[in-house]
mmCIF file of C-alpha atoms in Angstrom:
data_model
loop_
_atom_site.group_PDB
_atom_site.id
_atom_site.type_symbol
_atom_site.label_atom_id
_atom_site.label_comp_id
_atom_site.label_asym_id
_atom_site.label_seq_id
_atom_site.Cartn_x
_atom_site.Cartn_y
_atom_site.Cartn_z
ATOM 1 C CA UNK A 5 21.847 27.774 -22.682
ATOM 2 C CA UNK A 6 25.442 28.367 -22.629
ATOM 3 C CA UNK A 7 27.913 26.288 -20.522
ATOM 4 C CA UNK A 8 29.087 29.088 -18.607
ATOM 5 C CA UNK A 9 25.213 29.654 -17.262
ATOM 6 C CA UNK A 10 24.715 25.948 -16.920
ATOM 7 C CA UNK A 11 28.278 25.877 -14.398
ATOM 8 C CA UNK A 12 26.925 28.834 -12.257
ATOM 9 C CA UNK A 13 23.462 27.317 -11.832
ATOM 10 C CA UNK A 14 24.913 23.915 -10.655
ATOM 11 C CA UNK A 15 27.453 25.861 -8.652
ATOM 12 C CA UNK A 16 24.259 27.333 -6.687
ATOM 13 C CA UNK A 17 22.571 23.794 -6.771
ATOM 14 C CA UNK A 18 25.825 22.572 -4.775
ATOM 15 C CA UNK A 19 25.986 25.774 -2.283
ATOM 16 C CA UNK A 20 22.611 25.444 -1.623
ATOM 17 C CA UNK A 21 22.770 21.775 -0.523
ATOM 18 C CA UNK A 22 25.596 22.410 1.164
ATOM 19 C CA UNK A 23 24.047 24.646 3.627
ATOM 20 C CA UNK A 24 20.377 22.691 3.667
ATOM 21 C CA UNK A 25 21.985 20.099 4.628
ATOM 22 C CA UNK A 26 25.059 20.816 6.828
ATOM 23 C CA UNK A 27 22.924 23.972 7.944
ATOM 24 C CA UNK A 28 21.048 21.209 10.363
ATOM 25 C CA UNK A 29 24.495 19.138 11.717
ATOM 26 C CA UNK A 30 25.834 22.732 12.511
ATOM 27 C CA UNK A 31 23.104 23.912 14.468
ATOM 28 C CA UNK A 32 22.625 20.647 16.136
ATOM 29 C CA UNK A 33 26.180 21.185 17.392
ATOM 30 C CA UNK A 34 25.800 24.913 18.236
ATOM 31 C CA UNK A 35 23.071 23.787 20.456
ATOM 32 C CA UNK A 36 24.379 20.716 22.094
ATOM 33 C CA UNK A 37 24.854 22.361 25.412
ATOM 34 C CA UNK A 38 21.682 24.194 25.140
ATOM 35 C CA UNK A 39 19.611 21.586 24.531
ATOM 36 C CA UNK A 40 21.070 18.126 26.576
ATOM 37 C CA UNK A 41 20.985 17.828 30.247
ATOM 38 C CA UNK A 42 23.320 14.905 30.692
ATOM 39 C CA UNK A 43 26.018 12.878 29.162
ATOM 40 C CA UNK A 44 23.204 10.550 27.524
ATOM 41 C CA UNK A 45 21.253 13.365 25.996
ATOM 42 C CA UNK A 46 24.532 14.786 24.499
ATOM 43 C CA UNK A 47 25.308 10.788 22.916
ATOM 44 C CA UNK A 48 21.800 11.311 21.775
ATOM 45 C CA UNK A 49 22.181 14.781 19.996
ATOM 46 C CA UNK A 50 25.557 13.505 18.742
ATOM 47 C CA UNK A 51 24.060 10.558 16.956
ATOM 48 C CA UNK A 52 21.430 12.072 15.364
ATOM 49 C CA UNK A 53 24.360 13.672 13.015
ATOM 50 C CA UNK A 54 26.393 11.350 13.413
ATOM 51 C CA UNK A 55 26.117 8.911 10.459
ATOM 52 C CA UNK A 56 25.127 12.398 8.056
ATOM 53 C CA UNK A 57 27.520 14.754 8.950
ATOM 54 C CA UNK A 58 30.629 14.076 6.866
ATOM 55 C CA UNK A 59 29.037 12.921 3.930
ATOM 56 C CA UNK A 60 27.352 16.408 4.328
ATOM 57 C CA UNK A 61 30.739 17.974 3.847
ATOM 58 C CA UNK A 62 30.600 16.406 0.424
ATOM 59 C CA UNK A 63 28.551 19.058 -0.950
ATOM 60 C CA UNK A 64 31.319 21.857 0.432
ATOM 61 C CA UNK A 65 34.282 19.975 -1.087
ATOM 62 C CA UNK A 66 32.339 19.698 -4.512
ATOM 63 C CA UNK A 67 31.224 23.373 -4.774
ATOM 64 C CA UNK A 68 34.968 24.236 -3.880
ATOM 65 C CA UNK A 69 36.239 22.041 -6.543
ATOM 66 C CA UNK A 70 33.362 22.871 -9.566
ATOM 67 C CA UNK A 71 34.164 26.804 -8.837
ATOM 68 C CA UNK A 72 37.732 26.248 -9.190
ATOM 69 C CA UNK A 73 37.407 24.169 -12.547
ATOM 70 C CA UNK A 74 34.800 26.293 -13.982
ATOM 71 C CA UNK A 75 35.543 29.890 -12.886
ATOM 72 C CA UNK A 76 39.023 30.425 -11.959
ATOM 73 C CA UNK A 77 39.324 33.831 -11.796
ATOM 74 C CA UNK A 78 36.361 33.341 -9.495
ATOM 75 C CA UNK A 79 38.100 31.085 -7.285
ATOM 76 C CA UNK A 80 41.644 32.910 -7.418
ATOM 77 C CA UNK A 81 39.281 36.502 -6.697
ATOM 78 C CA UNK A 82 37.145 34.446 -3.946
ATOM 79 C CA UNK A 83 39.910 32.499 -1.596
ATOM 80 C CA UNK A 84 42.499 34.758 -1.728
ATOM 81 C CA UNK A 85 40.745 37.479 -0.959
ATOM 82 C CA UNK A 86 38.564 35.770 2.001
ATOM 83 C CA UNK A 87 41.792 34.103 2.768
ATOM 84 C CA UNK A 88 41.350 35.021 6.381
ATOM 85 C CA UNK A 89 37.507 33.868 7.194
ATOM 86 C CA UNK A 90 38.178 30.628 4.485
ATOM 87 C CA UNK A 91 40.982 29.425 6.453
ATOM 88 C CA UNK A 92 38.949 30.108 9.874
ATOM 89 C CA UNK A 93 36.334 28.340 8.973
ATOM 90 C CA UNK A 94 38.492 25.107 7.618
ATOM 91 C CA UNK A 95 39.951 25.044 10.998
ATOM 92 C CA UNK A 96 36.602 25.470 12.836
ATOM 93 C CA UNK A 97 35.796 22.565 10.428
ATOM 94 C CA UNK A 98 38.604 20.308 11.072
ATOM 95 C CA UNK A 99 38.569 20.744 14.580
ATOM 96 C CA UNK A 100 34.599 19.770 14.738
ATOM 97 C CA UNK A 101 35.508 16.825 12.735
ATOM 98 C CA UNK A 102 38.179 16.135 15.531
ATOM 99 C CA UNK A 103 35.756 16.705 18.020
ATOM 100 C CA UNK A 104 33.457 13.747 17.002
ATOM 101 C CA UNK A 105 35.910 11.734 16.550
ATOM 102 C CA UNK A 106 37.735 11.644 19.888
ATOM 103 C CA UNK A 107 35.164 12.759 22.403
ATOM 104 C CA UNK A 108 34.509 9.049 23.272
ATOM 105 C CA UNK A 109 38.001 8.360 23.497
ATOM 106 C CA UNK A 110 38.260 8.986 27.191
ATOM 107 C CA UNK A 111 36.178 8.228 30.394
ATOM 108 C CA UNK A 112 36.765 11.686 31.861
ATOM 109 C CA UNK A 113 34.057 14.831 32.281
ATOM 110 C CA UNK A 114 36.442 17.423 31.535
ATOM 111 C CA UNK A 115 38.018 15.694 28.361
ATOM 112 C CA UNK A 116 34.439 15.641 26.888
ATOM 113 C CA UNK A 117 33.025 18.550 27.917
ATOM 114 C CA UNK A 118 36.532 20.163 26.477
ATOM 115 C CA UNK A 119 35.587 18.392 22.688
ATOM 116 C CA UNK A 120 32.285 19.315 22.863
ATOM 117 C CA UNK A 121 32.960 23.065 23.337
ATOM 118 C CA UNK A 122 35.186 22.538 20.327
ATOM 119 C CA UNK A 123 31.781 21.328 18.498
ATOM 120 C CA UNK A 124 29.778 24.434 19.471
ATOM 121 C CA UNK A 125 32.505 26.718 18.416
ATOM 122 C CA UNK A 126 33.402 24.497 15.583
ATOM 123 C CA UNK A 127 29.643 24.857 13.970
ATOM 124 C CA UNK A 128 29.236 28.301 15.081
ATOM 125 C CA UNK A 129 32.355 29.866 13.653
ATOM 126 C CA UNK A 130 31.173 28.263 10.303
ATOM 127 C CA UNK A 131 27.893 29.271 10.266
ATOM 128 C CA UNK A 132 28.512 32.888 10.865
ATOM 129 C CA UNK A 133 31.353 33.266 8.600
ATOM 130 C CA UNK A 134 29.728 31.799 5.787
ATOM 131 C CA UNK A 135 27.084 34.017 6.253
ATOM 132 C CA UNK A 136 29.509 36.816 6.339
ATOM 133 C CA UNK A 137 30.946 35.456 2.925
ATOM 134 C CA UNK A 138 27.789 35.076 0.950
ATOM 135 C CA UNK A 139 26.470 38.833 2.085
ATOM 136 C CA UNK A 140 29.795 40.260 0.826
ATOM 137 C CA UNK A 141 29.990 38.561 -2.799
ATOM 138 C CA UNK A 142 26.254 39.491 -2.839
ATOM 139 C CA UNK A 143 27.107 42.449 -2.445
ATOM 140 C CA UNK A 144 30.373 43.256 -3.785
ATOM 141 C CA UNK A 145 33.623 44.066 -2.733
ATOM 142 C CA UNK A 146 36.321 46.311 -3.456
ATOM 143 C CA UNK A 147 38.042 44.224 -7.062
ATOM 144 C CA UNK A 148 40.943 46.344 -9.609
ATOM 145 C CA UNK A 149 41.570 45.904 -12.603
ATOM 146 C CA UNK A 150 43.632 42.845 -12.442
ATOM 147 C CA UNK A 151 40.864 41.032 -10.459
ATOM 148 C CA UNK A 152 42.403 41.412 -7.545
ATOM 149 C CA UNK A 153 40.852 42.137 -4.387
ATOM 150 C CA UNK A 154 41.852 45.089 -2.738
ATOM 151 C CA UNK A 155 40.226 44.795 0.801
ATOM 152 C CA UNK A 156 41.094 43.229 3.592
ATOM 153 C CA UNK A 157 39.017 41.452 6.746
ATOM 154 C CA UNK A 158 37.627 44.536 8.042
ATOM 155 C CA UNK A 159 36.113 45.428 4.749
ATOM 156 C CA UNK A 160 34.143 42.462 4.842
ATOM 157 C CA UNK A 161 33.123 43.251 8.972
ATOM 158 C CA UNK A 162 30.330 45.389 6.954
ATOM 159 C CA UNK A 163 26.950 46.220 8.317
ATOM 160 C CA UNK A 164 25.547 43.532 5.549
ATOM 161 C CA UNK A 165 27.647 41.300 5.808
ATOM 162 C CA UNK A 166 27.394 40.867 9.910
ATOM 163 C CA UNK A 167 23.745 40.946 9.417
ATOM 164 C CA UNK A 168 24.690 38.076 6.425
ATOM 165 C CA UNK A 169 26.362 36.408 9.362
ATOM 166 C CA UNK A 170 23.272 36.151 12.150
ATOM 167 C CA UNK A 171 21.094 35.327 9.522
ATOM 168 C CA UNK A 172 22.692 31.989 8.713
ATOM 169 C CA UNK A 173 23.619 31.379 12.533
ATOM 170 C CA UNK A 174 20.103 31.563 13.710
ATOM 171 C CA UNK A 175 18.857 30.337 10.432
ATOM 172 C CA UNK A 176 20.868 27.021 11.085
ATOM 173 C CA UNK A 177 20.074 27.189 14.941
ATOM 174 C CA UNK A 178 16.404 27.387 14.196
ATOM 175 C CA UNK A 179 17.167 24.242 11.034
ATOM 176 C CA UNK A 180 19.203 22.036 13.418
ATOM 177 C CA UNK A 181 17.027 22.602 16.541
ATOM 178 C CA UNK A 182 14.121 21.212 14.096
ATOM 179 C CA UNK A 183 16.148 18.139 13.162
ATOM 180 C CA UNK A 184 16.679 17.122 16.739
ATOM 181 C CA UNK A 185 12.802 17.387 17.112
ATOM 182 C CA UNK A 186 12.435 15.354 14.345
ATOM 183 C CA UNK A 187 14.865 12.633 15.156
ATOM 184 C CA UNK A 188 14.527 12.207 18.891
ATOM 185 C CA UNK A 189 11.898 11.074 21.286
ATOM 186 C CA UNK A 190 11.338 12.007 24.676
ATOM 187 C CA UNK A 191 11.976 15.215 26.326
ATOM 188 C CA UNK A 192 15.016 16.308 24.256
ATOM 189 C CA UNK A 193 12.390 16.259 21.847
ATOM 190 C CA UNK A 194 9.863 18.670 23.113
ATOM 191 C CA UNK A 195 12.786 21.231 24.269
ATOM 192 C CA UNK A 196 13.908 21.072 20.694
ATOM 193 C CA UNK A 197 10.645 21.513 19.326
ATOM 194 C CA UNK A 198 10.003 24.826 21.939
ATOM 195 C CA UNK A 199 13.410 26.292 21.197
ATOM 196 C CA UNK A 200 13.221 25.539 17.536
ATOM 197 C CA UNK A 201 10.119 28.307 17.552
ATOM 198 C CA UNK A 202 11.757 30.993 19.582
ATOM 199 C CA UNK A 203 14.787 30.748 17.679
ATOM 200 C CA UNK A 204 13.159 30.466 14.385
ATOM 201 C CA UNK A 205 10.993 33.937 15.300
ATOM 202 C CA UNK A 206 14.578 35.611 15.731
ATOM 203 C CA UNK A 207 15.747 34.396 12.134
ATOM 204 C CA UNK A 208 12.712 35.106 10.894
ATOM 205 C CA UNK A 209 12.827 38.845 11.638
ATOM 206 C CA UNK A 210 16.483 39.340 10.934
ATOM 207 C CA UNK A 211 16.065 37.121 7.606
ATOM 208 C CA UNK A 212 13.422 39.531 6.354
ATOM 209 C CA UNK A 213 15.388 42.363 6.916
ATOM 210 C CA UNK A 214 18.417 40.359 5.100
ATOM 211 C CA UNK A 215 16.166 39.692 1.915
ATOM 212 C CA UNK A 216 15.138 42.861 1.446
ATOM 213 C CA UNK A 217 18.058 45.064 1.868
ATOM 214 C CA UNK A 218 19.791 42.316 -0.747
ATOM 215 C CA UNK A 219 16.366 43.090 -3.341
ATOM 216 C CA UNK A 220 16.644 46.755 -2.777
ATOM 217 C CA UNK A 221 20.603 46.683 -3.779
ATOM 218 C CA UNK A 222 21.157 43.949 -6.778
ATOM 219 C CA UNK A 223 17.353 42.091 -6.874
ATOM 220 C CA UNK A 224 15.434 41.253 -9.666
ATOM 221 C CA UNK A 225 11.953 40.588 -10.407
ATOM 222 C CA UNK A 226 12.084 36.262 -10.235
ATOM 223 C CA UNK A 227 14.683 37.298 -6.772
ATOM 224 C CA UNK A 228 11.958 38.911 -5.272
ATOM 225 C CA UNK A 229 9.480 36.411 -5.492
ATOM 226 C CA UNK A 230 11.940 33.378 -4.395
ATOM 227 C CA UNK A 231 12.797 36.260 -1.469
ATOM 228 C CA UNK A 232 8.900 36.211 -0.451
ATOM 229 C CA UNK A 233 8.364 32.384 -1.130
ATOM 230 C CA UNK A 234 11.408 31.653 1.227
ATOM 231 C CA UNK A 235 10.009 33.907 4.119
ATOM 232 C CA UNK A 236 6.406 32.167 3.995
ATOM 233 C CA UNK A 237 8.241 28.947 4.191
ATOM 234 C CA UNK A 238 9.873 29.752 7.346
ATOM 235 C CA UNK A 239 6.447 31.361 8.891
ATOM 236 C CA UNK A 240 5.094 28.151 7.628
ATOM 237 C CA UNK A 241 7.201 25.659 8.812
ATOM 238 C CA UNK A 242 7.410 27.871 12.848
ATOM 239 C CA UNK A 243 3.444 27.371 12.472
ATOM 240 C CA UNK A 244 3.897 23.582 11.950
ATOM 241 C CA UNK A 245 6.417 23.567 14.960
ATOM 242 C CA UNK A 246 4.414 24.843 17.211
ATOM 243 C CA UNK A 247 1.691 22.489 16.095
ATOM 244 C CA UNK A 248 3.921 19.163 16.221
ATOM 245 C CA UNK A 249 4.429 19.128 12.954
ATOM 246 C CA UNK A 250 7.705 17.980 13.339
ATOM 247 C CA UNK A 251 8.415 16.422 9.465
ATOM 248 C CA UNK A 252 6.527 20.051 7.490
ATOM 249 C CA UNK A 253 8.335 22.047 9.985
ATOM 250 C CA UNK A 254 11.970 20.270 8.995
ATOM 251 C CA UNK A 255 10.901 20.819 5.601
ATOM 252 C CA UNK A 256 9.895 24.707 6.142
ATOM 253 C CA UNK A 257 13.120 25.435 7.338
ATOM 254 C CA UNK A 258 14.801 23.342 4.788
ATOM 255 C CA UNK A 259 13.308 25.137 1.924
ATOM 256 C CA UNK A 260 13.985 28.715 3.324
ATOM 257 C CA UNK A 261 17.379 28.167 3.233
ATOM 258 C CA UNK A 262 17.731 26.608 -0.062
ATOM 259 C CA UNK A 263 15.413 29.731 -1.133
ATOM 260 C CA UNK A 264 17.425 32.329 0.391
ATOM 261 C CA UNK A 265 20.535 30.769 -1.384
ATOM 262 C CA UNK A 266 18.967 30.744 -4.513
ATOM 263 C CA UNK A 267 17.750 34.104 -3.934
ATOM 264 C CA UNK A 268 21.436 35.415 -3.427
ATOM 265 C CA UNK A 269 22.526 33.496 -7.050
ATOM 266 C CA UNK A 270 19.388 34.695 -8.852
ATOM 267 C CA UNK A 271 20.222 38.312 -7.294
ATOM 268 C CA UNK A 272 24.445 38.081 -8.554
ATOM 269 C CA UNK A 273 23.578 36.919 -11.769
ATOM 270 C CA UNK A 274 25.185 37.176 -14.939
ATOM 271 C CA UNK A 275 28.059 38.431 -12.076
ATOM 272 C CA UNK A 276 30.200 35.968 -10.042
ATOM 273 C CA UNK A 277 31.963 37.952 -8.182
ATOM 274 C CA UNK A 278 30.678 42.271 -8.319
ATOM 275 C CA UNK A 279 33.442 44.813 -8.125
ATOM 276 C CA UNK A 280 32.189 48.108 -5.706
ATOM 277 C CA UNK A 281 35.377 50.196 -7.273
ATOM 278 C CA UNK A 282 34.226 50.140 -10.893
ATOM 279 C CA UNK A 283 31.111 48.117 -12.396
ATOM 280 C CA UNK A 284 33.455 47.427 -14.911
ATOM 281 C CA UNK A 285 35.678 45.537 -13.253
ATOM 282 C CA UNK A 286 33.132 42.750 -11.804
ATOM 283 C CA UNK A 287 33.896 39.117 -12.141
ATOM 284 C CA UNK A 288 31.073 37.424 -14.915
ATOM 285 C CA UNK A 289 30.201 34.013 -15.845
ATOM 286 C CA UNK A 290 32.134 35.170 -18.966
ATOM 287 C CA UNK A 291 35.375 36.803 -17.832
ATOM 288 C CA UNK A 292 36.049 34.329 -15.286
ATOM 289 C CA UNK A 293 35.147 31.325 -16.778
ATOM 290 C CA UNK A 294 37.256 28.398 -18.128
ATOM 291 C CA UNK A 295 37.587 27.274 -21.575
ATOM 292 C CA UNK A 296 34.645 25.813 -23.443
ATOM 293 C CA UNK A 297 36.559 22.214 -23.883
ATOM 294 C CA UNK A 298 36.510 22.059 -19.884
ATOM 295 C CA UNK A 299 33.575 22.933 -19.299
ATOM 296 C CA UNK A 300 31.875 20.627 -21.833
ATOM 297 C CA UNK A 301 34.061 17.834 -20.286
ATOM 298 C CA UNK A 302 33.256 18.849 -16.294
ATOM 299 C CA UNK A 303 29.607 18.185 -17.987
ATOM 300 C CA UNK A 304 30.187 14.968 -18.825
ATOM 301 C CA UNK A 305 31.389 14.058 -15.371
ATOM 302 C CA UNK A 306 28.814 15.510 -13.665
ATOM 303 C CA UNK A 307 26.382 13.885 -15.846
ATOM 304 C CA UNK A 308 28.020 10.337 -14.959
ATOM 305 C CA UNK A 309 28.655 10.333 -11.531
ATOM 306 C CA UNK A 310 26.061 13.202 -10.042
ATOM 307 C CA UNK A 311 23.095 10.376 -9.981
ATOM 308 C CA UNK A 312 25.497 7.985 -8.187
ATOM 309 C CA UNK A 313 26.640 10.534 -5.332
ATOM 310 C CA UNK A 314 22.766 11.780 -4.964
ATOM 311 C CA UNK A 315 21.609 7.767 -4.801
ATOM 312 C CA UNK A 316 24.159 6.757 -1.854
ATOM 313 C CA UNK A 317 23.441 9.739 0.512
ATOM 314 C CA UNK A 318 19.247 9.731 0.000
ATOM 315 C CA UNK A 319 20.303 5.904 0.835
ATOM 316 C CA UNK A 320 22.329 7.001 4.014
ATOM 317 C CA UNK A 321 19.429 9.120 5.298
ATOM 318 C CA UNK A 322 17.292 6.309 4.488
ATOM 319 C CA UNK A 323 19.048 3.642 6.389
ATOM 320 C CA UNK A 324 19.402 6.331 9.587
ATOM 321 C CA UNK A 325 15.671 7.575 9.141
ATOM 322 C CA UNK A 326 14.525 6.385 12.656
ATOM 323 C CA UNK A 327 14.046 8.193 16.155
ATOM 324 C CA UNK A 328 16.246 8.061 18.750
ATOM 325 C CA UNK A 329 16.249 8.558 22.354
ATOM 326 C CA UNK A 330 17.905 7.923 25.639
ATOM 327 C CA UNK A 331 16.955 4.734 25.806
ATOM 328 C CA UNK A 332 18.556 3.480 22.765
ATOM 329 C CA UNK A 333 22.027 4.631 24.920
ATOM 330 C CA UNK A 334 22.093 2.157 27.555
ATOM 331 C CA UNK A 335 25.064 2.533 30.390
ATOM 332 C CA UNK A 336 26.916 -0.448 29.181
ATOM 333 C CA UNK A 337 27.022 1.177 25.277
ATOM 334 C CA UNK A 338 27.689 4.928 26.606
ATOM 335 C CA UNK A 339 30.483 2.692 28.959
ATOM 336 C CA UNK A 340 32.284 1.013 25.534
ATOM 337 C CA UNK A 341 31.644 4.444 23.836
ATOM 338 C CA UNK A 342 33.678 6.085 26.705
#
C-alpha cells in the first residue's frame, strides 16, 4: 500500500476519534440546560467531561496537523477556503474551553449561568459546523485550476451540507445525552436516558436520509454497507436505551458515528478534496500529497509515539470510569468550587 493511502486512512482514523469522542463532551454541553435542574446537577453534568474533554481535543489538533504535513494542497484548499466556519468554530472552541475554566470562579447566578450559555453555544456551533464541513468536502465544492477554491460561505449553506450539519448536532445530542446516562446516578440519569431516545429517533431519521443521499452521489459498494452497518448500530444502541442498557447503548451511538465518518472517507476516496467545476481539477491523495521522504518519516513518528498517546487517554478514562451523582457534590465542595 502506498504512503499516500496509508496518510489518508490514518487521517480518517484521527477524524473519526475526534468526533466519537468529543461528539459526547459536546452534546453533554449542548444539553446542560436541558437536562440539570439546579446548580448541583449542572457541577454534576460538568464533571462527567470534565477530566476527558481537553485531552479529547487532542484528536482535533492531530488530524489538523497530519493533514497539513501529509496533504498540503489539501490543507491550503481546506482552511482557506472554510476560512469562515474554521475560524467560527475555533472561537466557539476557545470560548467553551473558557467557559469551564472560569465558571467556578465566582459565587454569583448570573456570572454562571452567563459561562454556561457560552458552553451550549460553544458545543453547538461546533457540532453543526463540522457537520456542515464534512457534507461539503463529501460532496465537493467549487475548486480551479490552481486549487483554489472559488466559493464562498453561502456556497457551503447547501441543502447537503445543512442537512450535514443537523445530522452531527443531533447525532452528538443523542451521543452525549447517552454518556450522562452512563456516568450519572440518580434522576439526571433517567432524564438522560429518556431524552437520549427521543433525540436519538430524530438523528436517526435525518441520518438515514444523510447516508443515502451521500451513497446515491459519490458511494461505493464497501460505503454502502458501512452506511447500513452504522444505521443498525444506532437502532441498536436506541433499543438498548430504552431497555437500560446504558454501557451497549453508549457503544451504539459510539460506533454510528465512527461508521458514518468512515463512510464519508470510504465514499471521497482516492479524492481528498472533489472539485464540482471540473472532475479534473479534484484534490487526490496524489496531487496533494507531500513528498515520499515526509511521509515515510511522519510514519516513523506515528509509529513511535501513537501507542503512547492511545495508552495515557484509555488510562484517563480508566481512572474517571465511575458514576457520579449529586451526592458526590456536597455544599461545602460546590462552596470552594464557587
Amino acid at each position: 500500500m502506498e504512503l499516500t493511502t496509508v496518510w489518508f486512512a490514518l487521517i480518517a482514523v484521527l477524524w473519526i476519534g475526534y468526533f466519537c469522542l468529543e461528539g459526547f463532551d459536546f452534546g453533554v454541553g449542548m444539553l446542560l440546560p436541558v437536562l440539570s435542574r439546579n446548580e448541583t446537577e449542572r457541577r454534576v453534568m460538568i464533571n462527567t467531561i470534565g477530566p476527558v474533554w481537553d485531552g479529547n481535543e487532542v484528536w482535533l489538533l492531530v488530524a489538523g496537523g497530519a493533514t497539513f504535513a501529509a496533504f498540503p494542497e489539501w490543507y491550503a484548499t481546506l482552511f482557506s477556503g472554510f476560512y469562515l466556519p474554521l475560524l467560527l468554530i475555533l472561537v466557539a472552541l476557545i470560548v467553551r474551553g473558557l467557559s469551564f475554566e472560569y465558571r467556578h470562579k465566582r459565587d454569583d447566578v448570573r456570572w454562571k449561568a452567563r459561562w454556561d450559555l457560552a458552553i451550549f453555544w460553544g458545543s453547538v456551533v461546533p457540532s453543526l459546523l463540522w457537520g456542515v464541513a464534512f457534507a461539503n468536502i463529501a460532496a465537493g465544492v467549487p475548486i480551479d485550476a490552481d486549487k483554489e477554491f472559488t466559493g464562498s460561505m453561502l456556497t457551503l449553506l447547501n441543502p447537503f451540507g445543512l442537512l450535514g450539519g443537523l445530522v452531527m448536532l443531533t447525532l452528538f445530542a443523542a451521543h452525549g445525552a447517552m454518556f450522562v446516562a452512563l456516568k450519572t446516578d440518580g434522576e439526571i440519569r433517567h432524564r438522560a436516558r429518556a431524552l437520549a431516545v427521543r433525540i436519538g429517533a430524530v438523528a436517526a431519521v435525518l441520518a438515514v436520509v444523510f447516508m443515502a443521499w451521500t451513497q446515491a452521489r459519490s458511494g461505493t459498494a464497501v460505503s454502502a454497507v458501512v452506511f447500513v452497518v452504522a444505521a443498525l448500530s444506532l437502532v441498536g444502541g436506541l433499543v438498548a436505551a430504552r431497555a437500560g442498557r446504558e454501557g451497549w447503548a453508549f457503544t451504539g451511538t459510539f460506533v454510528t458515528i465512527g461508521l458514518a465518518v468512515l463512510g464519508l472517507f470510504l465514499a471521497l476516496f482516492p479524492d481528498v478534496m472533489p472539485s464540482t467545476t471540473d472532475p479534473a481539477f479534484s484534490l487526490t491523495t496524489t496531487n496533494a500529497a507531500a513528498t515520499a521522504y515526509t511521509l515515510e518519516v511522519m510514519t516513523w513518528v506515528a509509529v513511535v509515539f501513537t501507542p503512547l498517546v492511545l495508552g495515557y487517554q484509555a488510562w484517563t478514562y480508566w481512572v474517571f470510569r465511575k458514576r457520579i451523582s449529586v451526592h458526590h457534590i456536597p455544599d461545602a465542595e460546590l462552596a470552594e468550587a464557587r
